mmCIF file of C-alpha atoms and ligand atoms in Angstrom:
data_model
loop_
_atom_site.group_PDB
_atom_site.id
_atom_site.type_symbol
_atom_site.label_atom_id
_atom_site.label_comp_id
_atom_site.label_asym_id
_atom_site.label_seq_id
_atom_site.Cartn_x
_atom_site.Cartn_y
_atom_site.Cartn_z
ATOM 1 C CA MET A 1 -9.630 -5.166 27.116
ATOM 2 C CA LYS A 2 -5.509 -4.210 25.568
ATOM 3 C CA ALA A 3 -3.069 -1.951 26.336
ATOM 4 C CA PRO A 4 -3.556 0.582 23.804
ATOM 5 C CA VAL A 5 -0.904 0.723 20.597
ATOM 6 C CA ARG A 6 -0.291 4.190 18.785
ATOM 7 C CA VAL A 7 -1.097 4.575 14.867
ATOM 8 C CA ALA A 8 0.210 8.088 12.917
ATOM 9 C CA VAL A 9 -1.731 8.717 10.306
ATOM 10 C CA THR A 10 -0.921 11.313 7.889
ATOM 11 C CA GLY A 11 -2.664 13.763 5.772
ATOM 12 C CA ALA A 12 -4.956 13.391 8.296
ATOM 13 C CA ALA A 13 -7.456 15.600 6.784
ATOM 14 C CA GLY A 14 -7.345 14.685 3.303
ATOM 15 C CA GLN A 15 -9.969 12.408 1.424
ATOM 16 C CA ILE A 16 -8.622 9.332 2.154
ATOM 17 C CA SER A 17 -8.526 9.770 5.516
ATOM 18 C CA TYR A 18 -11.559 10.907 6.003
ATOM 19 C CA SER A 19 -12.523 7.325 5.360
ATOM 20 C CA LEU A 20 -9.467 6.021 6.815
ATOM 21 C CA LEU A 21 -8.970 7.401 10.592
ATOM 22 C CA PHE A 22 -13.052 6.219 11.292
ATOM 23 C CA ARG A 23 -12.267 2.643 10.477
ATOM 24 C CA ILE A 24 -9.279 2.106 12.296
ATOM 25 C CA ALA A 25 -10.408 3.476 15.116
ATOM 26 C CA ALA A 26 -14.044 0.870 14.835
ATOM 27 C CA GLY A 27 -11.174 -1.332 15.171
ATOM 28 C CA ASP A 28 -12.307 -2.864 11.323
ATOM 29 C CA MET A 29 -8.171 -3.049 11.034
ATOM 30 C CA LEU A 30 -6.498 -4.086 14.684
ATOM 31 C CA GLY A 31 -9.636 -5.658 15.379
ATOM 32 C CA LYS A 32 -12.208 -4.997 17.998
ATOM 33 C CA ASP A 33 -10.510 -5.515 21.029
ATOM 34 C CA GLN A 34 -7.365 -3.467 20.367
ATOM 35 C CA PRO A 35 -7.546 -0.340 21.524
ATOM 36 C CA VAL A 36 -5.954 2.989 19.162
ATOM 37 C CA ILE A 37 -4.154 6.188 19.991
ATOM 38 C CA LEU A 38 -4.132 8.570 16.714
ATOM 39 C CA GLN A 39 -1.900 10.978 16.210
ATOM 40 C CA MET A 40 -2.576 12.458 13.116
ATOM 41 C CA LEU A 41 -0.138 14.531 11.319
ATOM 42 C CA GLU A 42 -0.994 17.586 8.460
ATOM 43 C CA ILE A 43 0.661 20.966 7.109
ATOM 44 C CA THR A 44 -0.458 23.524 9.592
ATOM 45 C CA PRO A 45 -2.984 25.727 7.291
ATOM 46 C CA ALA A 46 -5.068 22.400 7.184
ATOM 47 C CA LEU A 47 -4.478 21.722 11.584
ATOM 48 C CA GLY A 48 -8.782 24.064 11.412
ATOM 49 C CA ALA A 49 -9.631 21.514 8.845
ATOM 50 C CA LEU A 50 -7.531 18.317 10.678
ATOM 51 C CA GLN A 51 -9.307 19.703 14.313
ATOM 52 C CA GLY A 52 -13.423 19.263 12.537
ATOM 53 C CA VAL A 53 -12.126 15.415 11.171
ATOM 54 C CA ALA A 54 -11.296 15.099 15.084
ATOM 55 C CA MET A 55 -14.003 16.206 16.225
ATOM 56 C CA GLU A 56 -16.718 14.855 14.024
ATOM 57 C CA LEU A 57 -14.012 11.221 15.850
ATOM 58 C CA ASP A 58 -15.270 12.384 19.481
ATOM 59 C CA ASP A 59 -19.516 12.438 18.149
ATOM 60 C CA CYS A 60 -18.758 8.646 16.765
ATOM 61 C CA ALA A 61 -18.228 7.924 21.059
ATOM 62 C CA PHE A 62 -15.906 4.967 20.046
ATOM 63 C CA PRO A 63 -15.455 2.864 22.262
ATOM 64 C CA LEU A 64 -11.815 1.694 20.703
ATOM 65 C CA LEU A 65 -10.161 5.353 20.767
ATOM 66 C CA ALA A 66 -8.531 5.911 23.659
ATOM 67 C CA GLY A 67 -6.438 8.911 22.649
ATOM 68 C CA MET A 68 -6.087 11.817 19.740
ATOM 69 C CA ILE A 69 -3.231 13.990 18.228
ATOM 70 C CA THR A 70 -3.487 16.512 15.829
ATOM 71 C CA THR A 71 -0.306 18.260 15.280
ATOM 72 C CA ASP A 72 1.323 19.625 12.169
ATOM 73 C CA ASP A 73 5.012 18.531 13.566
ATOM 74 C CA PRO A 74 6.586 14.687 12.526
ATOM 75 C CA ASN A 75 8.212 14.607 14.974
ATOM 76 C CA VAL A 76 5.152 14.527 17.374
ATOM 77 C CA ALA A 77 3.269 12.523 15.370
ATOM 78 C CA PHE A 78 5.445 9.798 15.528
ATOM 79 C CA LYS A 79 6.488 9.350 18.415
ATOM 80 C CA ASP A 80 6.655 5.299 20.050
ATOM 81 C CA ALA A 81 4.078 5.063 16.953
ATOM 82 C CA ASP A 82 3.684 1.131 16.549
ATOM 83 C CA TYR A 83 1.740 1.885 13.077
ATOM 84 C CA ALA A 84 2.404 4.655 10.171
ATOM 85 C CA LEU A 85 0.685 5.148 7.377
ATOM 86 C CA LEU A 86 1.404 7.819 5.596
ATOM 87 C CA VAL A 87 -1.544 9.246 2.922
ATOM 88 C CA GLY A 88 -0.101 12.793 3.415
ATOM 89 C CA ALA A 89 0.746 13.558 -1.006
ATOM 90 C CA ARG A 90 -0.652 14.946 -3.260
ATOM 91 C CA PRO A 91 -2.891 13.594 -5.354
ATOM 92 C CA ARG A 92 -1.973 12.543 -9.898
ATOM 93 C CA GLY A 93 -4.777 15.024 -11.606
ATOM 94 C CA PRO A 94 -5.766 13.243 -14.607
ATOM 95 C CA GLY A 95 -3.817 12.498 -17.298
ATOM 96 C CA MET A 96 -0.969 12.619 -15.391
ATOM 97 C CA GLU A 97 0.620 8.979 -14.434
ATOM 98 C CA ARG A 98 1.683 8.548 -10.640
ATOM 99 C CA LYS A 99 5.696 9.261 -10.951
ATOM 100 C CA ASP A 100 4.692 12.983 -12.781
ATOM 101 C CA LEU A 101 3.384 13.485 -8.931
ATOM 102 C CA LEU A 102 7.676 12.836 -7.900
ATOM 103 C CA GLU A 103 9.176 16.399 -7.602
ATOM 104 C CA ALA A 104 6.098 17.591 -5.181
ATOM 105 C CA ASN A 105 6.066 14.409 -3.154
ATOM 106 C CA ALA A 106 9.235 13.159 -2.333
ATOM 107 C CA ALA A 107 10.880 15.575 -0.680
ATOM 108 C CA ILE A 108 7.801 14.503 2.200
ATOM 109 C CA PHE A 109 8.602 10.843 3.282
ATOM 110 C CA SER A 110 12.402 11.987 3.409
ATOM 111 C CA VAL A 111 11.095 14.283 6.373
ATOM 112 C CA GLN A 112 9.721 11.494 7.869
ATOM 113 C CA GLY A 113 11.466 8.705 7.198
ATOM 114 C CA LYS A 114 14.025 10.869 10.304
ATOM 115 C CA ALA A 115 11.216 11.946 11.658
ATOM 116 C CA ILE A 116 10.264 7.675 12.477
ATOM 117 C CA ASN A 117 13.626 7.169 12.438
ATOM 118 C CA ASP A 118 13.855 9.286 15.700
ATOM 119 C CA HIS A 119 11.010 9.131 17.434
ATOM 120 C CA ALA A 120 9.226 5.893 16.270
ATOM 121 C CA SER A 121 9.237 2.357 17.931
ATOM 122 C CA ARG A 122 11.636 -0.498 16.520
ATOM 123 C CA ASP A 123 8.753 -2.439 16.348
ATOM 124 C CA ILE A 124 6.898 -0.089 14.066
ATOM 125 C CA LYS A 125 5.013 -0.782 11.389
ATOM 126 C CA VAL A 126 4.874 1.342 8.289
ATOM 127 C CA LEU A 127 2.409 2.183 5.368
ATOM 128 C CA VAL A 128 3.054 4.245 2.033
ATOM 129 C CA VAL A 129 0.335 4.853 0.178
ATOM 130 C CA GLY A 130 1.005 8.320 -1.090
ATOM 131 C CA ASN A 131 1.891 8.050 -4.326
ATOM 132 C CA PRO A 132 4.460 7.040 -6.302
ATOM 133 C CA ALA A 133 3.652 4.881 -3.068
ATOM 134 C CA ASN A 134 6.520 2.651 -4.388
ATOM 135 C CA THR A 135 9.151 5.169 -3.920
ATOM 136 C CA ASN A 136 7.961 7.289 -1.417
ATOM 137 C CA ALA A 137 8.536 4.334 0.128
ATOM 138 C CA LEU A 138 11.722 3.647 -0.268
ATOM 139 C CA ILE A 139 12.529 7.169 0.864
ATOM 140 C CA ALA A 140 11.646 6.461 3.389
ATOM 141 C CA GLN A 141 12.897 3.487 4.165
ATOM 142 C CA ARG A 142 15.933 4.971 3.361
ATOM 143 C CA ASN A 143 15.666 8.014 5.487
ATOM 144 C CA ALA A 144 15.264 6.179 8.742
ATOM 145 C CA PRO A 145 19.019 3.696 8.281
ATOM 146 C CA ASP A 146 17.955 2.714 12.740
ATOM 147 C CA ILE A 147 14.253 0.743 10.706
ATOM 148 C CA ASP A 148 14.212 -2.823 9.420
ATOM 149 C CA PRO A 149 13.806 -1.924 6.037
ATOM 150 C CA ARG A 150 11.225 -4.725 6.066
ATOM 151 C CA GLN A 151 9.431 -2.405 7.582
ATOM 152 C CA PHE A 152 8.314 -0.282 5.160
ATOM 153 C CA THR A 153 5.856 -1.063 3.060
ATOM 154 C CA ALA A 154 3.339 0.112 -0.167
ATOM 155 C CA MET A 155 -0.041 -0.366 -1.121
ATOM 156 C CA MET A 156 -0.100 -2.527 -3.887
ATOM 157 C CA ARG A 157 -3.199 -3.721 -1.793
ATOM 158 C CA LEU A 158 -5.579 -2.061 -4.397
ATOM 159 C CA ASP A 159 -4.777 -3.139 -7.027
ATOM 160 C CA HIS A 160 -4.929 -7.033 -5.580
ATOM 161 C CA ASN A 161 -8.206 -5.801 -5.100
ATOM 162 C CA ARG A 162 -8.994 -4.359 -8.203
ATOM 163 C CA ALA A 163 -7.700 -7.514 -9.777
ATOM 164 C CA MET A 164 -10.149 -10.326 -8.244
ATOM 165 C CA THR A 165 -12.874 -8.518 -8.288
ATOM 166 C CA GLN A 166 -12.134 -8.101 -11.868
ATOM 167 C CA VAL A 167 -11.309 -12.113 -12.401
ATOM 168 C CA ALA A 168 -14.439 -12.585 -10.086
ATOM 169 C CA GLN A 169 -17.013 -10.926 -12.678
ATOM 170 C CA LYS A 170 -15.656 -12.275 -16.013
ATOM 171 C CA THR A 171 -16.298 -15.912 -14.746
ATOM 172 C CA GLY A 172 -19.293 -14.655 -12.991
ATOM 173 C CA THR A 173 -17.821 -16.549 -9.391
ATOM 174 C CA SER A 174 -17.897 -14.649 -6.266
ATOM 175 C CA ILE A 175 -14.585 -12.844 -4.699
ATOM 176 C CA ASN A 176 -14.534 -15.443 -2.060
ATOM 177 C CA ASP A 177 -13.471 -17.894 -4.732
ATOM 178 C CA VAL A 178 -11.252 -16.124 -5.938
ATOM 179 C CA THR A 179 -7.573 -17.049 -3.873
ATOM 180 C CA GLN A 180 -3.324 -16.565 -4.726
ATOM 181 C CA MET A 181 -3.450 -13.680 -6.990
ATOM 182 C CA THR A 182 -0.539 -11.920 -7.625
ATOM 183 C CA ILE A 183 0.251 -8.189 -8.742
ATOM 184 C CA TRP A 184 4.489 -7.135 -9.593
ATOM 185 C CA GLY A 185 6.283 -4.162 -8.980
ATOM 186 C CA ASN A 186 5.118 -1.102 -8.686
ATOM 187 C CA HIS A 187 1.842 0.363 -7.936
ATOM 188 C CA SER A 188 1.918 2.378 -11.611
ATOM 189 C CA SER A 189 0.089 1.642 -15.366
ATOM 190 C CA THR A 190 3.415 -1.004 -15.635
ATOM 191 C CA GLN A 191 2.776 -3.553 -12.781
ATOM 192 C CA TYR A 192 1.829 -6.644 -13.655
ATOM 193 C CA PRO A 193 -1.772 -7.929 -12.390
ATOM 194 C CA ASP A 194 -0.607 -11.901 -12.905
ATOM 195 C CA LEU A 195 -3.742 -15.006 -13.265
ATOM 196 C CA HIS A 196 -1.124 -17.598 -13.406
ATOM 197 C CA THR A 197 -0.553 -18.272 -9.614
ATOM 198 C CA ALA A 198 -4.225 -17.447 -9.556
ATOM 199 C CA LEU A 199 -6.799 -20.118 -8.368
ATOM 200 C CA ILE A 200 -11.317 -19.433 -9.065
ATOM 201 C CA ASN A 201 -12.223 -22.117 -6.758
ATOM 202 C CA GLY A 202 -8.974 -24.263 -6.670
ATOM 203 C CA GLU A 203 -8.481 -24.266 -10.238
ATOM 204 C CA PRO A 204 -6.298 -22.160 -12.317
ATOM 205 C CA ALA A 205 -7.159 -18.759 -13.266
ATOM 206 C CA ILE A 206 -6.642 -18.655 -16.750
ATOM 207 C CA SER A 207 -7.889 -21.835 -17.834
ATOM 208 C CA LYS A 208 -10.700 -20.605 -16.812
ATOM 209 C CA VAL A 209 -10.080 -17.130 -19.020
ATOM 210 C CA ASP A 210 -9.382 -16.273 -22.751
ATOM 211 C CA GLY A 211 -5.734 -15.307 -23.715
ATOM 212 C CA THR A 212 -7.263 -12.687 -25.627
ATOM 213 C CA TRP A 213 -9.079 -10.514 -22.463
ATOM 214 C CA TYR A 214 -6.404 -11.715 -20.323
ATOM 215 C CA GLU A 215 -3.372 -9.927 -22.571
ATOM 216 C CA GLU A 216 -6.344 -7.347 -23.478
ATOM 217 C CA THR A 217 -8.537 -5.689 -21.029
ATOM 218 C CA PHE A 218 -8.022 -7.706 -17.558
ATOM 219 C CA ILE A 219 -3.965 -6.497 -17.840
ATOM 220 C CA PRO A 220 -4.934 -2.674 -18.408
ATOM 221 C CA GLU A 221 -7.858 -2.681 -16.656
ATOM 222 C CA VAL A 222 -6.104 -3.038 -13.881
ATOM 223 C CA GLN A 223 -3.514 -1.161 -14.246
ATOM 224 C CA GLN A 224 -5.811 1.975 -15.541
ATOM 225 C CA ARG A 225 -7.923 1.657 -13.006
ATOM 226 C CA GLY A 226 -6.943 4.913 -11.121
ATOM 227 C CA ALA A 227 -7.099 6.634 -14.066
ATOM 228 C CA ALA A 228 -10.216 5.496 -15.114
ATOM 229 C CA ILE A 229 -11.883 6.620 -11.139
ATOM 230 C CA ILE A 230 -10.549 10.031 -11.622
ATOM 231 C CA LYS A 231 -11.603 10.424 -15.300
ATOM 232 C CA ALA A 232 -14.871 8.862 -13.477
ATOM 233 C CA ARG A 233 -14.791 11.307 -9.697
ATOM 234 C CA GLY A 234 -12.608 13.886 -10.814
ATOM 235 C CA ALA A 235 -11.175 12.772 -8.173
ATOM 236 C CA SER A 236 -9.148 9.816 -7.541
ATOM 237 C CA SER A 237 -10.137 7.087 -5.508
ATOM 238 C CA ALA A 238 -10.892 7.949 -1.215
ATOM 239 C CA ALA A 239 -12.780 4.654 0.012
ATOM 240 C CA SER A 240 -11.612 2.212 -2.113
ATOM 241 C CA ALA A 241 -8.423 3.954 -0.959
ATOM 242 C CA ALA A 242 -8.917 3.595 2.482
ATOM 243 C CA ASN A 243 -10.184 0.754 2.109
ATOM 244 C CA ALA A 244 -7.066 -1.244 0.809
ATOM 245 C CA ALA A 245 -4.823 0.370 4.041
ATOM 246 C CA ILE A 246 -7.140 -1.708 6.409
ATOM 247 C CA PHE A 247 -6.658 -4.460 4.822
ATOM 248 C CA HIS A 248 -3.142 -4.279 3.770
ATOM 249 C CA ILE A 249 -2.671 -3.927 7.611
ATOM 250 C CA ARG A 250 -4.776 -6.055 9.668
ATOM 251 C CA ASP A 251 -3.767 -8.583 7.059
ATOM 252 C CA TRP A 252 0.320 -8.081 8.031
ATOM 253 C CA ALA A 253 0.055 -7.527 11.614
ATOM 254 C CA LEU A 254 -3.166 -10.207 12.044
ATOM 255 C CA GLY A 255 -2.579 -12.833 9.106
ATOM 256 C CA THR A 256 -2.961 -13.764 5.429
ATOM 257 C CA PRO A 257 -5.800 -16.844 5.520
ATOM 258 C CA GLU A 258 -4.315 -20.491 5.450
ATOM 259 C CA GLY A 259 -3.801 -21.130 1.768
ATOM 260 C CA ASP A 260 -3.688 -17.866 0.871
ATOM 261 C CA TRP A 261 -1.199 -14.854 0.478
ATOM 262 C CA VAL A 262 -1.596 -10.856 -0.294
ATOM 263 C CA SER A 263 0.763 -8.471 -2.665
ATOM 264 C CA MET A 264 2.148 -6.290 -0.653
ATOM 265 C CA GLY A 265 5.450 -3.388 -1.734
ATOM 266 C CA VAL A 266 7.843 -4.630 0.340
ATOM 267 C CA TYR A 267 11.773 -4.450 0.407
ATOM 268 C CA SER A 268 13.124 -7.278 -2.440
ATOM 269 C CA ASP A 269 15.513 -9.722 -1.032
ATOM 270 C CA GLY A 270 16.265 -11.160 -4.686
ATOM 271 C CA SER A 271 13.622 -13.459 -5.008
ATOM 272 C CA TYR A 272 12.702 -13.876 -8.335
ATOM 273 C CA GLY A 273 15.909 -11.885 -9.712
ATOM 274 C CA ILE A 274 14.073 -8.707 -8.433
ATOM 275 C CA GLU A 275 17.086 -6.102 -7.676
ATOM 276 C CA GLU A 276 17.358 -6.005 -3.851
ATOM 277 C CA GLY A 277 16.188 -3.600 -1.511
ATOM 278 C CA LEU A 278 14.027 -1.688 -4.441
ATOM 279 C CA ILE A 279 10.235 -1.704 -2.955
ATOM 280 C CA TYR A 280 9.044 -4.494 -4.535
ATOM 281 C CA SER A 281 4.930 -6.217 -5.280
ATOM 282 C CA PHE A 282 4.990 -9.398 -4.572
ATOM 283 C CA PRO A 283 3.029 -12.232 -2.901
ATOM 284 C CA CYS A 284 3.636 -12.289 0.797
ATOM 285 C CA VAL A 285 2.134 -14.376 3.153
ATOM 286 C CA CYS A 286 1.977 -12.596 6.555
ATOM 287 C CA LYS A 287 2.363 -14.428 10.723
ATOM 288 C CA ASP A 288 3.110 -13.280 13.751
ATOM 289 C CA GLY A 289 2.980 -9.740 12.240
ATOM 290 C CA ASP A 290 5.658 -10.724 9.721
ATOM 291 C CA TRP A 291 5.878 -11.038 6.255
ATOM 292 C CA GLN A 292 7.144 -13.383 4.277
ATOM 293 C CA ILE A 293 7.675 -13.350 -0.432
ATOM 294 C CA VAL A 294 5.704 -17.291 -0.779
ATOM 295 C CA GLN A 295 8.268 -19.528 -3.115
ATOM 296 C CA GLY A 296 8.785 -21.301 -6.350
ATOM 297 C CA LEU A 297 6.508 -19.268 -8.165
ATOM 298 C CA GLU A 298 6.368 -20.920 -11.548
ATOM 299 C CA ILE A 299 7.142 -17.426 -14.162
ATOM 300 C CA ASN A 300 7.374 -18.016 -17.559
ATOM 301 C CA GLU A 301 8.439 -15.769 -20.282
ATOM 302 C CA PHE A 302 5.953 -13.521 -20.843
ATOM 303 C CA SER A 303 5.250 -13.012 -16.439
ATOM 304 C CA SER A 304 8.811 -12.859 -16.935
ATOM 305 C CA SER A 305 9.517 -9.816 -18.972
ATOM 306 C CA ARG A 306 6.502 -7.643 -17.375
ATOM 307 C CA MET A 307 8.634 -8.075 -13.959
ATOM 308 C CA LYS A 308 11.575 -6.718 -15.693
ATOM 309 C CA ALA A 309 9.659 -3.703 -17.256
ATOM 310 C CA THR A 310 7.577 -3.019 -13.884
ATOM 311 C CA GLU A 311 11.364 -3.308 -12.224
ATOM 312 C CA ASN A 312 13.001 -1.147 -15.014
ATOM 313 C CA GLU A 313 10.758 1.981 -13.562
ATOM 314 C CA LEU A 314 11.662 1.734 -10.504
ATOM 315 C CA LYS A 315 15.729 1.879 -10.620
ATOM 316 C CA GLU A 316 14.334 4.790 -13.068
ATOM 317 C CA GLU A 317 12.097 6.363 -10.428
ATOM 318 C CA ARG A 318 15.343 5.730 -8.188
ATOM 319 C CA ASN A 319 17.118 7.526 -9.730
ATOM 320 C CA ALA A 320 15.367 10.112 -10.581
ATOM 321 C CA VAL A 321 15.901 10.596 -6.230
ATOM 322 C CA LYS A 322 19.349 9.740 -5.908
ATOM 323 C CA SER A 323 19.073 13.286 -3.864
ATOM 324 C CA LEU A 324 17.069 12.304 -0.816
ATOM 325 C CA LEU A 325 18.817 8.787 -0.394
ATOM 326 C CA PRO A 326 21.561 8.796 1.986
ATOM 327 C CA ALA A 327 24.148 6.380 1.215
HETATM 328 N N1 NAD B 401 -0.842 3.643 -2.750
HETATM 329 C C1 NAD B 401 -2.719 3.225 -3.747
HETATM 330 O O1 NAD B 401 -2.864 1.851 -4.039
HETATM 331 C C2 NAD B 401 -3.373 4.635 -4.038
HETATM 332 C C3 NAD B 401 -4.276 4.579 -3.968
HETATM 333 C C4 NAD B 401 -5.299 6.422 -3.850
HETATM 334 C C5 NAD B 401 -3.998 7.926 -3.732
HETATM 335 N N2 NAD B 401 -3.438 7.088 -3.269
HETATM 336 C C6 NAD B 401 -2.475 8.584 -3.621
HETATM 337 O O2 NAD B 401 -2.737 9.426 -2.026
HETATM 338 C C7 NAD B 401 -2.258 10.117 -1.375
HETATM 339 C C8 NAD B 401 -3.418 10.922 -0.487
HETATM 340 O O3 NAD B 401 -4.432 11.578 -1.504
HETATM 341 P P1 NAD B 401 -6.259 11.998 -0.973
HETATM 342 O O4 NAD B 401 -7.133 11.615 -2.360
HETATM 343 O O5 NAD B 401 -6.313 11.655 0.077
HETATM 344 O O6 NAD B 401 -5.130 13.495 -1.422
HETATM 345 P P2 NAD B 401 -6.277 15.166 -0.689
HETATM 346 O O7 NAD B 401 -4.992 15.910 -0.847
HETATM 347 O O8 NAD B 401 -7.282 14.668 -0.596
HETATM 348 O O9 NAD B 401 -4.941 14.959 0.780
HETATM 349 C C9 NAD B 401 -4.350 14.773 1.237
HETATM 350 C C10 NAD B 401 -3.872 15.541 2.679
HETATM 351 O O10 NAD B 401 -2.212 15.161 2.886
HETATM 352 C C11 NAD B 401 -1.664 16.484 3.123
HETATM 353 N N3 NAD B 401 -0.939 16.624 3.403
HETATM 354 C C12 NAD B 401 0.297 17.075 1.677
HETATM 355 N N4 NAD B 401 1.442 17.342 3.005
HETATM 356 C C13 NAD B 401 1.702 16.911 3.587
HETATM 357 C C14 NAD B 401 2.593 16.973 4.864
HETATM 358 N N5 NAD B 401 4.484 16.476 4.396
HETATM 359 N N6 NAD B 401 2.686 15.960 5.552
HETATM 360 C C15 NAD B 401 0.937 15.867 6.789
HETATM 361 N N7 NAD B 401 0.458 15.639 5.482
HETATM 362 C C16 NAD B 401 -0.092 16.655 4.762
HETATM 363 C C17 NAD B 401 -2.779 17.906 2.858
HETATM 364 O O11 NAD B 401 -2.648 19.172 3.422
HETATM 365 C C18 NAD B 401 -4.269 16.989 2.006
HETATM 366 O O12 NAD B 401 -5.211 17.306 3.595
HETATM 367 C C19 NAD B 401 -2.003 11.007 -2.965
HETATM 368 O O13 NAD B 401 -0.677 10.653 -3.419
HETATM 369 C C20 NAD B 401 -2.688 9.479 -3.940
HETATM 370 O O14 NAD B 401 -1.965 9.437 -5.163
HETATM 371 C C21 NAD B 401 -2.490 6.127 -3.168
HETATM 372 O O1 LMR B 402 -4.724 6.074 -9.439
HETATM 373 C C1 LMR B 402 -4.119 7.540 -8.349
HETATM 374 O O2 LMR B 402 -3.424 8.715 -8.914
HETATM 375 C C2 LMR B 402 -4.239 7.498 -7.469
HETATM 376 C C3 LMR B 402 -4.175 5.997 -6.980
HETATM 377 O O3 LMR B 402 -3.303 5.162 -6.987
HETATM 378 C C4 LMR B 402 -4.875 4.387 -7.454
HETATM 379 O O4 LMR B 402 -4.796 2.886 -7.579
HETATM 380 O O5 LMR B 402 -6.422 4.645 -7.836
#
């Protein structure tokens, strides 16, 4: 058996975590041979509910669950953490855009970035789920100057999975036939789900669908899927969000399948002309616990303008939180 790793999860009494924690403890994220210690953070009033979640985790008798910490202190939650899933933040309600949450949520991520900087493992892998995820990831990253910025990522995997399912259903194929999907940009309604890079059974996906469906149905449906879930369920996505978080960390830690890639919000190095330092979603290949942006994809004029629009939104969001971004 391997030595246990420490996994910090924030918002641990919330609805996403109610699915996420149990799957981490079951080994779905880091493998069936990797024991985990869960370090669960909540706000003080939610500690009672968090205790109930910890009791349920106990009652599962998970062989891989090597320990648990419940706390309202970020310095305790992130102590020596090897992984951090930053879920704790307010979700949006009907009629809101995710960036409307910036005011309520941004400060959480500066505090947590500092705590990660001061207490976490130097090799920590951070995934920000709380919305607006990309800009919250930027805030956490900028408040953790002693940690490599490449270790802060934002969750785009739910959008990636949504896009794969939409195109598989449209073309009467299986999810297993779809590869090389790409979501560019922000986890928001400006994101650009790009079918030009995707393949269905090894052939260009764009050649299997008509252009009107692509532009007028596929793109807006993927962009608006979060809002559609809120409308249908009366609450934002939870189990599918937890699943996307599991897939994101699993692939980052254990690698992406040969010949395929995933979409991750990562620190831009200027690839594809996207401003350096933004947390922007790119197609990424993961290997040996590291990610690389897929290079050399052909970008047509349509794609280029969509990629720019979502980049511009990220710049605006960054501007709105500049007081939380140390120089
Ligand atoms: N990136 C994505 O694809 C994606 C998908 C789904 C949801 N989300 C976002 O994830 C976030 C959580 O969603 P949810 O449905 O679990 O919400 P929720 O309200 O059910 O749970 C959030 C939890 O976070 C806790 N919390 C608040 N401030 C905290 C802090 N400073 N430290 C620790 N915990 C804190 C709350 O007490 C609550 O228990 C929301 O912002 C939502 O919009 C993102
Ligand atoms: O849409 C939301 O606000 C929740 C989440 O980001 C989602 O995409 O389902």
